[in-house]
Amino acid sequence: MSEAPWLTIIGLGEDGLKGLSAASRTALEAAEIVIGPSRHLALIGDMPCDTRAWPVPFSDGIAPLLELRGRQVVVLASGDPFWFGAGGTLARHLAPEEWQSLPGPSSFSLAANVLGWSLEQVTCHGLHAAPLTRLRPYLAPDSRIIVLLRDGPAVPELAAYLSDEGFGQSEMIVLEALGGPRERVTRVRADALQTGGFDHPVCVAVQVAGEGPALPLASGRPDAWFDTDGQITKQPVRAMTLAALAPQRHELLWDIGGGSGSIAIEWLLAHPTCEAISFERRADRAARISANATRLGVDRLSVVEGAAPNALEAQAKPQAVFIGGGLSADLLHWLERHLEPGTRLVANAVTLETESLLLQAQQRRGGSLTRLELSAAEPLGSKRGWKSSYPIVQWSACL
């Protein structure tokens, strides 16, 4: 029979001890050491055991906590520790039998019950340390969003961001100290919020409204969404390239010759668990890729400045690879030697020389070759005619 866990993580609400379950109270009574943020320690009051404030930044408290193995320790967290809380971080450093968690209601649940919102129809975000731009993919009229913010001053920052993106008509419901005696609910339009005066802990529910552009859901977003110096896989070709890459949950993409980062960013927009590494030899373009990713609200993107194949060394192996720039025989042979079997590879060629490389690769490794020829209607004197773009040859293969 296994021993009882030495660490208990307790989810605490603004009502302090009053809101704890019997199991949480029992764990506190048995604790030799209680650790938590100063605000949480104040909520439970004086304790007969040793109490310690968790340091800032949070990561500084991990090593001292692990040194307490063998003693009965309680760590206090907010609400549900495993929903944008400390639980996930702590669990990564512990064996399953070392810990147990006794959650309380999350801020999201408390907010939904105040507002009458069904949580399954709401997107929930923890932005304590993340930029407000993470909300960009979710900004569309009639969307409902609940956001946890780092502090009171972040509330007017959120209002300004919504207004700047064209959604100043959105209703913001500011919820402070939910579930406790200091609870306060304030409703205000984003473009009407001039001052702060809000206290931590704070979350904001947003009923999105306004004339701002919503980010399309389908691959092949308009080119105007990306800042570019002209080095970009254009919208129709990008849509077909993403279809060939076929993003799946928890997969990693190598985007070789990132340019503006449009392929990597659209890969990440396919699902929040997708990851990408964009390789770009030019420093200005590498910076542009990072800026585009931040503005469009995606994370899990690493930008590596350097030329392939040298820049590919020591990187985590991908499930899919796109070659948008720097296509060469050496690069193709390197990928064939080093990628794991089953890796999906898509490469686009514009010049006759790179097209020849893809013809040879298809003969060696199989896969499919597709020729993309696109024309757009443009003025032709007083009328209009079709103007053709350079044809693109696309090789798609499973190595």
CSV table of C-alpha atoms in Angstrom, one decimal:
chain,number,residue,atom,x,y,z
A,1,MET,CA,0.0,0.0,0.0
A,2,SER,CA,1.5,3.3,-1.0
A,3,GLU,CA,2.2,6.1,1.5
A,4,ALA,CA,0.0,9.2,1.6
A,5,PRO,CA,1.3,12.1,-0.5
A,6,TRP,CA,3.6,14.5,1.3
A,7,LEU,CA,2.3,17.5,-0.7
A,8,THR,CA,-1.3,18.7,-0.8
A,9,ILE,CA,-2.3,21.5,-3.2
A,10,ILE,CA,-5.4,23.4,-1.9
A,11,GLY,CA,-7.5,25.6,-4.1
A,12,LEU,CA,-8.4,28.7,-2.0
A,13,GLY,CA,-11.2,31.2,-2.7
A,14,GLU,CA,-11.6,34.8,-1.6
A,15,ASP,CA,-13.8,33.5,1.2
A,16,GLY,CA,-10.8,31.9,2.9
A,17,LEU,CA,-11.3,29.1,5.4
A,18,LYS,CA,-15.0,29.4,5.2
A,19,GLY,CA,-15.2,28.1,1.6
A,20,LEU,CA,-12.9,25.1,2.1
A,21,SER,CA,-14.1,21.5,2.0
A,22,ALA,CA,-13.7,19.2,5.0
A,23,ALA,CA,-10.8,17.4,3.2
A,24,SER,CA,-9.0,20.7,2.7
A,25,ARG,CA,-9.5,21.7,6.3
A,26,THR,CA,-8.1,18.3,7.4
A,27,ALA,CA,-5.1,18.7,5.2
A,28,LEU,CA,-4.4,22.2,6.7
A,29,GLU,CA,-4.7,20.9,10.2
A,30,ALA,CA,-2.2,18.1,9.5
A,31,ALA,CA,0.3,20.3,7.7
A,32,GLU,CA,3.7,21.0,9.2
A,33,ILE,CA,4.4,23.7,6.6
A,34,VAL,CA,1.9,25.9,4.6
A,35,ILE,CA,3.3,27.8,1.6
A,36,GLY,CA,1.4,30.3,-0.5
A,37,PRO,CA,1.4,33.8,-1.8
A,38,SER,CA,1.1,36.5,0.9
A,39,ARG,CA,-2.5,37.2,-0.1
A,40,HIS,CA,-3.5,33.6,0.3
A,41,LEU,CA,-1.8,33.3,3.7
A,42,ALA,CA,-3.7,36.4,4.8
A,43,LEU,CA,-7.0,34.7,3.7
A,44,ILE,CA,-6.5,31.7,6.1
A,45,GLY,CA,-5.2,33.8,9.0
A,46,ASP,CA,-2.9,32.6,11.8
A,47,MET,CA,-1.8,29.0,11.6
A,48,PRO,CA,-0.2,26.9,14.3
A,49,CYS,CA,2.3,25.5,11.9
A,50,ASP,CA,5.2,27.1,9.9
A,51,THR,CA,3.9,29.4,7.1
A,52,ARG,CA,6.1,30.6,4.3
A,53,ALA,CA,5.4,33.1,1.5
A,54,TRP,CA,5.9,31.8,-2.0
A,55,PRO,CA,8.6,33.9,-3.7
A,56,VAL,CA,8.4,35.9,-6.9
A,57,PRO,CA,9.0,34.8,-9.6
A,58,PHE,CA,7.1,31.6,-9.1
A,59,SER,CA,9.9,29.4,-10.4
A,60,ASP,CA,12.1,30.4,-7.5
A,61,GLY,CA,9.9,28.5,-5.1
A,62,ILE,CA,10.2,25.1,-6.8
A,63,ALA,CA,13.6,24.0,-5.5
A,64,PRO,CA,12.9,25.0,-1.9
A,65,LEU,CA,9.6,23.1,-2.1
A,66,LEU,CA,11.2,19.9,-3.3
A,67,GLU,CA,13.7,20.1,-0.4
A,68,LEU,CA,10.7,19.5,1.9
A,69,ARG,CA,10.0,16.0,0.7
A,70,GLY,CA,9.1,13.7,3.6
A,71,ARG,CA,7.3,16.5,5.5
A,72,GLN,CA,3.6,17.2,5.4
A,73,VAL,CA,3.3,20.3,3.2
A,74,VAL,CA,0.4,22.3,1.9
A,75,VAL,CA,0.7,24.7,-1.0
A,76,LEU,CA,-2.1,27.3,-1.4
A,77,ALA,CA,-3.3,28.2,-4.9
A,78,SER,CA,-6.2,30.1,-6.3
A,79,GLY,CA,-9.5,28.3,-7.1
A,80,ASP,CA,-8.8,25.3,-9.3
A,81,PRO,CA,-5.0,24.8,-9.3
A,82,PHE,CA,-5.1,23.0,-12.6
A,83,TRP,CA,-6.9,25.7,-14.7
A,84,PHE,CA,-4.3,28.4,-15.4
A,85,GLY,CA,-3.0,27.8,-11.9
A,86,ALA,CA,0.1,26.5,-10.1
A,87,GLY,CA,-0.9,22.9,-10.2
A,88,GLY,CA,0.3,22.0,-13.6
A,89,THR,CA,3.8,23.5,-13.0
A,90,LEU,CA,4.1,21.7,-9.6
A,91,ALA,CA,3.0,18.4,-11.0
A,92,ARG,CA,5.7,18.4,-13.7
A,93,HIS,CA,8.3,18.2,-10.9
A,94,LEU,CA,6.7,15.5,-8.9
A,95,ALA,CA,5.8,11.8,-9.1
A,96,PRO,CA,2.1,11.1,-9.2
A,97,GLU,CA,2.2,9.5,-5.7
A,98,GLU,CA,3.8,12.5,-4.1
A,99,TRP,CA,0.9,14.9,-4.4
A,100,GLN,CA,-2.8,15.4,-4.2
A,101,SER,CA,-5.0,18.4,-5.2
A,102,LEU,CA,-8.1,19.6,-3.5
A,103,PRO,CA,-9.6,22.2,-5.8
A,104,GLY,CA,-12.0,25.0,-5.2
A,105,PRO,CA,-14.3,26.7,-7.7
A,106,SER,CA,-12.2,28.4,-10.5
A,107,SER,CA,-12.5,32.1,-11.2
A,108,PHE,CA,-14.0,31.1,-14.6
A,109,SER,CA,-16.8,29.1,-12.9
A,110,LEU,CA,-17.5,31.8,-10.4
A,111,ALA,CA,-17.7,34.4,-13.2
A,112,ALA,CA,-19.9,32.3,-15.3
A,113,ASN,CA,-22.3,31.8,-12.4
A,114,VAL,CA,-22.4,35.5,-11.8
A,115,LEU,CA,-23.1,36.3,-15.4
A,116,GLY,CA,-25.3,33.3,-16.4
A,117,TRP,CA,-22.9,32.3,-19.1
A,118,SER,CA,-22.5,28.7,-20.2
A,119,LEU,CA,-18.8,27.9,-19.9
A,120,GLU,CA,-18.9,25.5,-22.9
A,121,GLN,CA,-19.7,28.5,-25.1
A,122,VAL,CA,-17.0,30.8,-23.6
A,123,THR,CA,-13.3,30.9,-24.3
A,124,CYS,CA,-11.2,31.2,-21.1
A,125,HIS,CA,-7.7,32.8,-21.0
A,126,GLY,CA,-5.1,33.2,-18.3
A,127,LEU,CA,-3.1,36.3,-19.2
A,128,HIS,CA,-1.2,36.9,-15.9
A,129,ALA,CA,2.1,36.8,-17.8
A,130,ALA,CA,1.0,36.6,-21.4
A,131,PRO,CA,0.3,39.5,-23.8
A,132,LEU,CA,-3.2,40.7,-24.5
A,133,THR,CA,-2.6,39.9,-28.2
A,134,ARG,CA,-3.3,36.3,-27.3
A,135,LEU,CA,-7.0,37.3,-27.6
A,136,ARG,CA,-6.7,38.3,-31.2
A,137,PRO,CA,-7.9,35.0,-32.8
A,138,TYR,CA,-11.0,35.1,-30.6
A,139,LEU,CA,-12.1,38.7,-31.3
A,140,ALA,CA,-15.3,38.4,-33.3
A,141,PRO,CA,-18.8,39.9,-32.8
A,142,ASP,CA,-20.9,38.0,-30.3
A,143,SER,CA,-18.0,36.0,-28.9
A,144,ARG,CA,-17.8,35.7,-25.1
A,145,ILE,CA,-14.4,35.7,-23.4
A,146,ILE,CA,-13.3,35.5,-19.8
A,147,VAL,CA,-9.8,36.7,-19.0
A,148,LEU,CA,-7.8,36.4,-15.9
A,149,LEU,CA,-5.5,39.4,-15.6
A,150,ARG,CA,-2.3,40.0,-13.6
A,151,ASP,CA,-3.6,43.1,-11.6
A,152,GLY,CA,-6.0,46.0,-11.6
A,153,PRO,CA,-4.0,48.3,-14.0
A,154,ALA,CA,-4.3,45.6,-16.7
A,155,VAL,CA,-8.0,46.3,-17.0
A,156,PRO,CA,-7.7,49.6,-18.8
A,157,GLU,CA,-4.9,48.1,-20.9
A,158,LEU,CA,-7.4,45.5,-22.0
A,159,ALA,CA,-10.0,48.2,-22.8
A,160,ALA,CA,-7.5,50.1,-24.9
A,161,TYR,CA,-6.5,46.9,-26.7
A,162,LEU,CA,-10.1,46.1,-27.6
A,163,SER,CA,-10.6,49.6,-28.8
A,164,ASP,CA,-7.5,49.7,-30.9
A,165,GLU,CA,-8.5,46.5,-32.6
A,166,GLY,CA,-11.9,47.9,-33.5
A,167,PHE,CA,-14.0,46.3,-30.7
A,168,GLY,CA,-14.4,49.3,-28.5
A,169,GLN,CA,-18.2,48.7,-28.4
A,170,SER,CA,-17.6,45.5,-26.4
A,171,GLU,CA,-19.1,45.2,-23.0
A,172,MET,CA,-16.5,44.5,-20.3
A,173,ILE,CA,-17.7,43.0,-17.0
A,174,VAL,CA,-14.9,43.6,-14.4
A,175,LEU,CA,-15.1,41.1,-11.6
A,176,GLU,CA,-13.0,41.7,-8.5
A,177,ALA,CA,-12.4,39.3,-5.6
A,178,LEU,CA,-15.1,36.9,-6.8
A,179,GLY,CA,-16.7,34.8,-4.0
A,180,GLY,CA,-15.4,36.9,-1.1
A,181,PRO,CA,-16.6,39.9,0.9
A,182,ARG,CA,-14.8,42.3,-1.4
A,183,GLU,CA,-16.6,41.1,-4.5
A,184,ARG,CA,-17.4,43.8,-6.9
A,185,VAL,CA,-18.9,43.7,-10.4
A,186,THR,CA,-18.5,46.7,-12.8
A,187,ARG,CA,-20.0,46.8,-16.3
A,188,VAL,CA,-18.5,49.3,-18.8
A,189,ARG,CA,-18.0,49.7,-22.5
A,190,ALA,CA,-14.4,49.2,-23.5
A,191,ASP,CA,-14.1,52.6,-25.3
A,192,ALA,CA,-15.7,54.3,-22.3
A,193,LEU,CA,-13.3,53.0,-19.6
A,194,GLN,CA,-11.0,55.9,-18.8
A,195,THR,CA,-9.5,55.1,-15.5
A,196,GLY,CA,-8.6,52.1,-13.4
A,197,GLY,CA,-9.2,51.7,-9.7
A,198,PHE,CA,-9.6,47.9,-9.9
A,199,ASP,CA,-8.0,45.6,-7.4
A,200,HIS,CA,-6.4,42.2,-7.7
A,201,PRO,CA,-7.6,39.4,-8.0
A,202,VAL,CA,-9.5,40.5,-11.1
A,203,CYS,CA,-11.0,38.9,-14.1
A,204,VAL,CA,-12.8,40.4,-17.0
A,205,ALA,CA,-15.7,39.0,-19.0
A,206,VAL,CA,-16.0,40.4,-22.5
A,207,GLN,CA,-19.1,40.4,-24.7
A,208,VAL,CA,-17.3,41.2,-28.0
A,209,ALA,CA,-18.9,43.8,-30.2
A,210,GLY,CA,-17.7,46.3,-32.8
A,211,GLU,CA,-16.7,46.7,-36.4
A,212,GLY,CA,-13.1,45.3,-36.1
A,213,PRO,CA,-12.0,42.6,-38.5
A,214,ALA,CA,-12.4,39.0,-37.2
A,215,LEU,CA,-9.5,36.7,-38.1
A,216,PRO,CA,-10.9,34.1,-40.5
A,217,LEU,CA,-10.9,30.5,-39.3
A,218,ALA,CA,-9.9,28.8,-42.6
A,219,SER,CA,-6.3,28.4,-43.7
A,220,GLY,CA,-5.3,31.0,-46.4
A,221,ARG,CA,-6.0,34.2,-44.4
A,222,PRO,CA,-5.7,37.4,-46.5
A,223,ASP,CA,-2.1,38.6,-47.0
A,224,ALA,CA,-3.0,41.9,-45.3
A,225,TRP,CA,-3.0,40.2,-41.9
A,226,PHE,CA,0.8,39.7,-42.2
A,227,ASP,CA,3.4,42.4,-42.2
A,228,THR,CA,5.8,41.5,-45.1
A,229,ASP,CA,8.6,42.8,-47.2
A,230,GLY,CA,7.2,40.8,-50.1
A,231,GLN,CA,8.7,37.5,-49.0
A,232,ILE,CA,5.4,35.6,-48.3
A,233,THR,CA,3.6,32.6,-49.5
A,234,LYS,CA,0.6,34.2,-51.0
A,235,GLN,CA,-3.0,33.5,-49.8
A,236,PRO,CA,-4.2,30.9,-52.4
A,237,VAL,CA,-0.9,29.0,-52.4
A,238,ARG,CA,-0.7,29.2,-48.6
A,239,ALA,CA,-4.2,27.6,-48.3
A,240,MET,CA,-3.1,24.7,-50.5
A,241,THR,CA,0.2,24.4,-48.7
A,242,LEU,CA,-1.5,24.1,-45.3
A,243,ALA,CA,-3.9,21.6,-46.8
A,244,ALA,CA,-0.9,19.5,-47.9
A,245,LEU,CA,0.9,19.9,-44.5
A,246,ALA,CA,-2.4,18.7,-42.8
A,247,PRO,CA,-1.8,20.1,-39.2
A,248,GLN,CA,-2.8,17.7,-36.4
A,249,ARG,CA,-3.0,18.3,-32.6
A,250,HIS,CA,0.3,18.3,-30.7
A,251,GLU,CA,2.4,18.3,-33.9
A,252,LEU,CA,5.6,20.3,-34.6
A,253,LEU,CA,6.3,22.0,-37.9
A,254,TRP,CA,9.7,23.1,-39.3
A,255,ASP,CA,9.1,26.2,-41.5
A,256,ILE,CA,12.3,26.5,-43.4
A,257,GLY,CA,12.8,29.9,-45.0
A,258,GLY,CA,10.2,31.6,-42.9
A,259,GLY,CA,10.0,34.9,-44.7
A,260,SER,CA,7.0,36.6,-43.0
A,261,GLY,CA,6.1,33.5,-41.0
A,262,SER,CA,2.7,33.1,-42.6
A,263,ILE,CA,2.9,29.3,-42.9
A,264,ALA,CA,4.1,28.7,-39.4
A,265,ILE,CA,1.5,31.2,-38.0
A,266,GLU,CA,-1.3,29.5,-39.8
A,267,TRP,CA,-0.1,26.1,-38.7
A,268,LEU,CA,-0.3,27.4,-35.1
A,269,LEU,CA,-3.8,28.9,-35.6
A,270,ALA,CA,-5.0,25.4,-36.6
A,271,HIS,CA,-5.0,24.3,-32.9
A,272,PRO,CA,-3.5,25.6,-29.6
A,273,THR,CA,-1.4,22.5,-29.1
A,274,CYS,CA,0.4,22.8,-32.4
A,275,GLU,CA,4.0,24.0,-32.3
A,276,ALA,CA,6.4,25.4,-34.9
A,277,ILE,CA,10.0,26.4,-35.4
A,278,SER,CA,10.6,29.0,-38.2
A,279,PHE,CA,14.1,29.1,-39.7
A,280,GLU,CA,15.1,32.4,-41.3
A,281,ARG,CA,18.6,33.5,-42.3
A,282,ARG,CA,17.9,37.2,-42.3
A,283,ALA,CA,17.7,39.0,-39.0
A,284,ASP,CA,15.1,41.6,-40.1
A,285,ARG,CA,12.8,38.8,-41.4
A,286,ALA,CA,13.3,36.7,-38.2
A,287,ALA,CA,12.2,39.8,-36.2
A,288,ARG,CA,9.2,40.3,-38.5
A,289,ILE,CA,8.1,36.6,-38.0
A,290,SER,CA,8.1,37.1,-34.2
A,291,ALA,CA,6.2,40.4,-34.5
A,292,ASN,CA,3.5,38.8,-36.8
A,293,ALA,CA,3.1,35.9,-34.4
A,294,THR,CA,2.7,38.2,-31.4
A,295,ARG,CA,0.2,40.5,-33.2
A,296,LEU,CA,-1.9,37.5,-34.4
A,297,GLY,CA,-2.0,36.0,-30.9
A,298,VAL,CA,-0.1,32.7,-31.4
A,299,ASP,CA,2.5,31.3,-29.1
A,300,ARG,CA,4.5,28.0,-29.2
A,301,LEU,CA,6.6,29.5,-32.0
A,302,SER,CA,10.4,29.5,-31.9
A,303,VAL,CA,12.3,31.6,-34.5
A,304,VAL,CA,15.8,30.4,-35.3
A,305,GLU,CA,18.0,32.9,-37.1
A,306,GLY,CA,20.3,30.9,-39.5
A,307,ALA,CA,20.4,29.1,-42.7
A,308,ALA,CA,19.4,25.5,-43.3
A,309,PRO,CA,20.6,22.8,-43.0
A,310,ASN,CA,23.1,24.0,-40.3
A,311,ALA,CA,20.4,25.7,-38.3
A,312,LEU,CA,18.3,22.5,-38.2
A,313,GLU,CA,20.9,20.7,-36.1
A,314,ALA,CA,19.9,19.8,-32.5
A,315,GLN,CA,16.3,20.9,-33.0
A,316,ALA,CA,13.4,18.8,-31.9
A,317,LYS,CA,12.3,16.5,-34.7
A,318,PRO,CA,9.1,17.6,-36.5
A,319,GLN,CA,6.1,15.7,-37.8
A,320,ALA,CA,5.9,18.1,-40.8
A,321,VAL,CA,8.3,20.2,-42.7
A,322,PHE,CA,7.7,23.1,-45.2
A,323,ILE,CA,10.4,24.5,-47.4
A,324,GLY,CA,9.4,27.9,-48.6
A,325,GLY,CA,12.9,29.3,-49.2
A,326,GLY,CA,16.5,28.2,-49.5
A,327,LEU,CA,15.5,25.0,-51.4
A,328,SER,CA,18.6,23.2,-52.5
A,329,ALA,CA,19.8,19.6,-53.3
A,330,ASP,CA,21.9,19.7,-50.1
A,331,LEU,CA,18.9,20.6,-48.0
A,332,LEU,CA,16.7,17.9,-49.5
A,333,HIS,CA,19.3,15.2,-49.0
A,334,TRP,CA,20.0,16.4,-45.4
A,335,LEU,CA,16.2,16.2,-44.6
A,336,GLU,CA,16.0,12.7,-46.2
A,337,ARG,CA,18.8,11.5,-44.0
A,338,HIS,CA,17.8,13.1,-40.7
A,339,LEU,CA,14.0,13.2,-40.5
A,340,GLU,CA,12.1,10.5,-38.8
A,341,PRO,CA,10.2,8.0,-41.0
A,342,GLY,CA,6.6,9.2,-41.6
A,343,THR,CA,7.5,12.9,-41.5
A,344,ARG,CA,5.4,14.9,-43.9
A,345,LEU,CA,7.4,17.1,-46.3
A,346,VAL,CA,6.0,19.9,-48.5
A,347,ALA,CA,8.2,22.1,-50.7
A,348,ASN,CA,7.2,24.8,-53.2
A,349,ALA,CA,9.4,25.7,-56.2
A,350,VAL,CA,9.1,28.7,-58.5
A,351,THR,CA,12.3,28.6,-60.6
A,352,LEU,CA,13.1,26.0,-63.2
A,353,GLU,CA,16.2,25.0,-61.2
A,354,THR,CA,14.2,24.3,-58.0
A,355,GLU,CA,11.5,22.7,-59.9
A,356,SER,CA,14.0,20.2,-61.3
A,357,LEU,CA,15.1,19.4,-57.7
A,358,LEU,CA,11.6,18.5,-56.8
A,359,LEU,CA,11.2,16.3,-59.9
A,360,GLN,CA,14.3,14.4,-58.9
A,361,ALA,CA,13.1,14.2,-55.2
A,362,GLN,CA,9.7,12.8,-56.3
A,363,GLN,CA,11.5,10.1,-58.4
A,364,ARG,CA,13.6,9.1,-55.4
A,365,ARG,CA,11.0,9.3,-52.6
A,366,GLY,CA,7.6,9.2,-54.3
A,367,GLY,CA,4.8,11.5,-53.2
A,368,SER,CA,2.8,13.8,-55.3
A,369,LEU,CA,3.7,16.7,-57.6
A,370,THR,CA,1.2,19.5,-58.2
A,371,ARG,CA,1.5,22.5,-60.5
A,372,LEU,CA,-0.4,25.6,-59.2
A,373,GLU,CA,-1.2,28.2,-61.9
A,374,LEU,CA,-3.1,31.2,-60.7
A,375,SER,CA,-4.5,34.2,-62.5
A,376,ALA,CA,-6.1,37.4,-61.2
A,377,ALA,CA,-8.4,39.8,-63.0
A,378,GLU,CA,-6.6,43.2,-63.5
A,379,PRO,CA,-7.2,46.3,-65.6
A,380,LEU,CA,-6.4,45.9,-69.3
A,381,GLY,CA,-6.9,49.3,-71.0
A,382,SER,CA,-10.5,50.3,-70.4
A,383,LYS,CA,-11.5,46.7,-69.7
A,384,ARG,CA,-10.1,43.8,-67.6
A,385,GLY,CA,-8.1,40.7,-68.4
A,386,TRP,CA,-6.4,37.8,-66.6
A,387,LYS,CA,-2.8,38.3,-65.4
A,388,SER,CA,-1.0,35.1,-64.6
A,389,SER,CA,1.4,34.6,-61.7
A,390,TYR,CA,4.5,32.5,-61.9
A,391,PRO,CA,3.4,28.8,-61.7
A,392,ILE,CA,4.4,27.0,-58.6
A,393,VAL,CA,5.3,23.3,-58.4
A,394,GLN,CA,4.5,21.7,-55.0
A,395,TRP,CA,6.0,18.4,-53.9
A,396,SER,CA,4.2,16.7,-51.0
A,397,ALA,CA,5.6,13.4,-49.6
A,398,CYS,CA,5.6,11.2,-46.5
A,399,LEU,CA,9.3,10.2,-45.9
